[in-house]
Backbone as CSV, one residue per row, in Angstrom:
resi,resn,N_x,N_y,N_z,CA_x,CA_y,CA_z,C_x,C_y,C_z
1,VAL,9.269,-4.942,-4.738,9.112,-4.061,-3.587,8.415,-4.852,-2.482
2,GLN,8.966,-4.784,-1.294,8.386,-5.498,-0.147,7.802,-4.480,0.823
3,LEU,6.694,-4.873,1.402,6.040,-4.047,2.410,6.006,-4.815,3.718
4,VAL,6.447,-4.165,4.771,6.417,-4.774,6.106,5.542,-3.911,6.988
5,GLU,4.461,-4.532,7.465,3.466,-3.819,8.262,3.571,-4.239,9.715
6,SER,3.275,-3.321,10.591,3.254,-3.648,12.022,2.229,-2.786,12.724
7,GLY,1.832,-3.228,13.900,0.986,-2.402,14.749,-0.423,-2.884,14.967
8,GLY,-0.837,-3.944,14.293,-2.188,-4.427,14.503,-2.339,-5.106,15.854
9,GLY,-3.564,-5.512,16.165,-3.795,-6.216,17.414,-5.205,-6.043,17.911
10,LEU,-5.356,-6.310,19.203,-6.653,-6.258,19.873,-6.713,-5.030,20.769
11,VAL,-7.806,-4.295,20.670,-7.981,-3.100,21.484,-9.453,-2.961,21.852
12,GLN,-9.711,-2.342,22.979,-11.088,-2.093,23.378,-11.666,-0.899,22.618
13,ALA,-12.957,-0.899,22.479,-13.624,0.231,21.837,-13.250,1.528,22.560
14,GLY,-12.986,2.544,21.751,-12.537,3.815,22.301,-11.036,3.951,22.391
15,GLY,-10.345,2.860,22.184,-8.891,2.872,22.266,-8.237,3.298,20.968
16,SER,-6.910,3.180,20.957,-6.123,3.633,19.805,-5.119,2.569,19.395
17,LEU,-4.804,2.587,18.119,-3.738,1.771,17.559,-3.039,2.574,16.484
18,ARG,-1.774,2.242,16.268,-1.024,2.882,15.184,-0.428,1.806,14.293
19,LEU,-0.771,1.863,13.029,-0.203,0.950,12.046,0.929,1.647,11.304
20,SER,1.930,0.869,10.953,3.005,1.400,10.126,3.315,0.396,9.024
21,CYS,3.811,0.896,7.917,4.125,0.057,6.767,5.344,0.644,6.065
22,GLU,6.408,-0.150,6.031,7.653,0.297,5.411,7.862,-0.418,4.090
23,ALA,8.158,0.360,3.064,8.446,-0.198,1.744,9.944,-0.259,1.540
24,SER,10.399,-1.369,0.960,11.825,-1.515,0.688,12.017,-2.237,-0.639
25,GLY,13.220,-2.096,-1.186,13.503,-2.733,-2.463,13.997,-1.723,-3.469
26,SER,13.836,-2.052,-4.735,14.342,-1.205,-5.816,13.349,-0.080,-6.121
27,ILE,13.339,0.885,-5.242,12.377,1.977,-5.338,13.053,3.241,-5.838
28,PHE,12.528,3.786,-6.918,13.012,5.069,-7.411,12.237,6.202,-6.749
29,SER,10.941,6.030,-6.724,10.100,7.027,-6.079,8.782,6.375,-5.685
30,ILE,8.138,6.984,-4.698,6.828,6.510,-4.244,5.806,7.599,-4.485
31,ASP,4.700,7.234,-5.084,3.613,8.186,-5.311,2.635,8.076,-4.149
32,SER,1.610,7.306,-4.304,0.606,7.228,-3.247,0.898,6.070,-2.287
33,MET,0.516,6.290,-1.045,0.594,5.256,-0.015,-0.761,5.244,0.686
34,GLY,-1.282,4.064,0.926,-2.622,4.032,1.483,-2.907,2.821,2.331
35,TRP,-4.036,2.889,2.985,-4.517,1.800,3.832,-5.916,1.409,3.370
36,TYR,-6.132,0.122,3.293,-7.424,-0.458,2.965,-7.768,-1.460,4.061
37,ARG,-9.018,-1.837,4.129,-9.411,-2.855,5.097,-10.498,-3.741,4.525
38,GLN,-10.562,-4.932,5.072,-11.580,-5.890,4.647,-12.108,-6.619,5.861
39,ALA,-13.373,-6.422,6.109,-14.041,-7.119,7.204,-14.633,-8.432,6.672
40,PRO,-14.873,-9.394,7.549,-15.434,-10.679,7.100,-16.733,-10.494,6.336
41,GLY,-16.806,-11.107,5.165,-18.015,-11.041,4.368,-18.207,-9.748,3.609
42,LYS,-17.219,-8.861,3.672,-17.343,-7.570,2.985,-16.206,-7.385,1.991
43,GLN,-16.404,-6.445,1.085,-15.362,-6.138,0.118,-14.293,-5.261,0.742
44,ARG,-13.087,-5.331,0.163,-12.011,-4.460,0.617,-12.396,-3.016,0.308
45,GLU,-12.139,-2.128,1.263,-12.501,-0.737,1.092,-11.334,0.181,1.450
46,LEU,-11.344,1.343,0.828,-10.327,2.342,1.129,-10.570,2.923,2.515
47,VAL,-9.490,3.038,3.283,-9.555,3.707,4.578,-8.987,5.118,4.448
48,ALA,-7.765,5.202,3.935,-7.116,6.502,3.791,-5.974,6.366,2.807
49,VAL,-5.681,7.459,2.122,-4.581,7.472,1.169,-3.890,8.827,1.248
50,ILE,-2.574,8.814,1.038,-1.791,10.041,1.049,-0.890,10.043,-0.176
51,SER,-0.890,11.152,-0.877,-0.098,11.244,-2.100,1.278,11.807,-1.786
52,SER,2.097,11.897,-2.810,3.465,12.355,-2.616,3.544,13.817,-2.173
53,ASP,2.517,14.590,-2.481,2.527,15.995,-2.067,1.867,16.197,-0.707
54,GLY,1.477,15.087,-0.079,0.916,15.165,1.261,-0.592,15.296,1.317
55,SER,-1.229,15.394,0.185,-2.686,15.483,0.204,-3.278,14.139,0.622
56,THR,-4.375,14.202,1.352,-4.969,13.000,1.927,-6.437,12.858,1.540
57,ASN,-6.897,11.629,1.642,-8.299,11.334,1.401,-8.705,10.233,2.370
58,TYR,-9.863,10.385,2.985,-10.318,9.431,3.987,-11.713,8.908,3.644
59,ALA,-11.967,7.698,4.072,-13.326,7.196,4.037,-14.158,7.994,5.035
60,ASP,-15.409,8.226,4.690,-16.277,9.010,5.580,-16.358,8.385,6.972
61,SER,-16.306,7.076,7.038,-16.484,6.374,8.303,-15.338,6.584,9.281
62,VAL,-14.189,7.059,8.791,-13.038,7.225,9.683,-12.606,8.674,9.832
63,LYS,-13.233,9.587,9.101,-12.859,11.002,9.176,-12.991,11.507,10.604
64,GLY,-11.968,12.225,11.043,-11.959,12.764,12.386,-11.433,11.811,13.436
65,ARG,-11.264,10.538,13.072,-10.762,9.540,14.032,-9.403,8.978,13.607
66,PHE,-9.213,8.817,12.318,-7.970,8.246,11.794,-7.147,9.341,11.124
67,THR,-5.823,9.193,11.217,-4.914,10.126,10.552,-3.837,9.339,9.819
68,ILE,-3.700,9.624,8.531,-2.649,8.998,7.744,-1.495,9.984,7.590
69,SER,-0.273,9.460,7.656,0.917,10.293,7.476,2.002,9.431,6.840
70,ARG,3.040,10.085,6.363,4.134,9.347,5.748,5.459,10.010,6.048
71,ASP,6.496,9.186,6.080,7.861,9.644,6.245,8.590,9.240,4.971
72,ASN,8.799,10.189,4.096,9.393,9.875,2.793,10.836,9.378,2.921
73,ALA,11.551,9.857,3.905,12.942,9.420,4.091,13.017,7.943,4.466
74,LYS,11.953,7.447,5.091,11.919,6.048,5.531,11.006,5.181,4.658
75,ASN,10.421,5.783,3.629,9.464,5.045,2.784,8.394,4.354,3.633
76,THR,7.903,5.077,4.598,6.967,4.491,5.559,5.689,5.307,5.630
77,VAL,4.587,4.598,5.728,3.280,5.230,5.905,2.700,4.757,7.229
78,TYR,1.996,5.662,7.889,1.412,5.379,9.197,-0.104,5.603,9.149
79,LEU,-0.785,4.904,10.037,-2.210,5.145,10.232,-2.468,5.184,11.727
80,GLN,-2.721,6.368,12.224,-3.081,6.538,13.629,-4.589,6.400,13.739
81,MET,-5.018,5.429,14.513,-6.446,5.144,14.648,-6.874,5.420,16.082
82,ASN,-7.716,6.418,16.253,-8.229,6.793,17.567,-9.734,6.537,17.637
83,SER,-10.242,6.515,18.835,-11.686,6.311,19.059,-12.193,5.117,18.257
84,LEU,-11.485,4.017,18.368,-11.828,2.845,17.567,-13.194,2.288,17.953
85,LYS,-13.888,1.804,16.944,-15.210,1.239,17.115,-15.195,-0.236,16.728
86,PHE,-16.175,-0.957,17.190,-16.278,-2.373,16.874,-16.277,-2.582,15.365
87,GLU,-16.936,-1.678,14.653,-17.053,-1.831,13.198,-15.746,-1.532,12.453
88,ASP,-14.721,-1.105,13.178,-13.400,-0.934,12.555,-12.644,-2.263,12.485
89,THR,-13.186,-3.290,13.098,-12.553,-4.599,13.069,-12.441,-5.100,11.639
90,ALA,-11.221,-5.435,11.245,-10.969,-5.875,9.877,-9.498,-6.245,9.734
91,VAL,-9.180,-6.820,8.583,-7.778,-6.959,8.197,-7.401,-5.687,7.436
92,TYR,-6.344,-5.050,7.881,-5.891,-3.806,7.279,-4.700,-4.081,6.366
93,TYR,-4.780,-3.532,5.167,-3.758,-3.740,4.154,-3.084,-2.417,3.797
94,CYS,-1.787,-2.495,3.612,-1.008,-1.361,3.148,-0.862,-1.463,1.625
95,HIS,-0.953,-0.343,0.944,-0.827,-0.305,-0.514,0.094,0.841,-0.904
96,VAL,1.057,0.534,-1.755,2.033,1.534,-2.177,2.186,1.489,-3.694
97,GLU,2.200,2.652,-4.298,2.428,2.780,-5.745,3.625,3.684,-5.987
98,GLY,4.419,3.335,-6.988,5.565,4.172,-7.287,6.266,3.718,-8.538
99,ILE,7.560,4.032,-8.621,8.373,3.702,-9.783,9.597,2.914,-9.327
100,LEU,9.871,1.837,-10.043,11.040,1.012,-9.743,12.319,1.687,-10.224
101,SER,13.386,1.516,-9.453,14.664,2.108,-9.854,15.350,1.288,-10.948
102,THR,15.017,0.016,-11.051,15.694,-0.861,-12.008,15.173,-0.680,-13.432
103,THR,13.877,-0.418,-13.541,13.259,-0.371,-14.867,12.566,0.952,-15.170
104,LEU,12.386,1.765,-14.123,11.606,3.010,-14.209,10.171,2.733,-14.637
105,LEU,9.721,1.512,-14.350,8.326,1.176,-14.568,7.554,1.301,-13.262
106,ASN,6.254,1.436,-13.382,5.417,1.563,-12.190,5.365,0.255,-11.401
107,PHE,5.233,0.349,-10.120,4.930,-0.812,-9.284,3.702,-0.511,-8.437
108,ASP,3.089,-1.575,-7.996,1.826,-1.514,-7.264,1.889,-2.662,-6.272
109,SER,2.165,-2.383,-5.007,2.415,-3.435,-4.032,1.415,-3.416,-2.886
110,TRP,1.082,-4.619,-2.445,0.219,-4.825,-1.278,0.978,-5.674,-0.259
111,ASP,0.685,-5.466,0.993,1.269,-6.339,2.004,0.270,-7.450,2.340
112,GLN,0.628,-8.299,3.286,-0.190,-9.466,3.586,-1.355,-9.135,4.502
113,GLY,-1.350,-7.950,5.066,-2.445,-7.534,5.928,-2.185,-7.835,7.383
114,THR,-2.798,-7.049,8.237,-2.694,-7.276,9.670,-4.078,-7.141,10.295
115,GLN,-4.343,-7.984,11.269,-5.665,-7.995,11.888,-5.780,-6.892,12.936
116,VAL,-6.845,-6.140,12.851,-7.211,-5.183,13.894,-8.570,-5.621,14.438
117,THR,-8.608,-5.901,15.724,-9.838,-6.345,16.359,-10.200,-5.375,17.464
118,VAL,-11.412,-4.847,17.387,-11.896,-3.910,18.394,-13.005,-4.600,19.170
119,SER,-12.795,-4.747,20.458,-13.788,-5.412,21.293,-14.766,-4.372,21.827
120,SER,-16.012,-4.751,21.842,-17.046,-3.803,22.291,-17.296,-3.933,23.778
């Protein structure tokens, strides 16, 4: 399963960015789709996750500012990031879990990450 992410970049504090991540390959079904981030010198942390039934979970630090959504027909997950802060600067990673169509075994895929830089 391949993940293609887009939408990162440089933005001023208070601005907005939208990340998207499309999964492709031998996919039978997708369960959870999520976003993680890793800032320099810090561990990777969960930003937001959305399950197949649409239920969501957010890190406390982004609640009310970030919104995760998914388009099941396109196997794509989005992260709308508003009111960005300097401390949101990090490499953002897309994570997808599901079942392969070839083997009906679980898969667990990460993309290469995209840089989000918020200037203060």
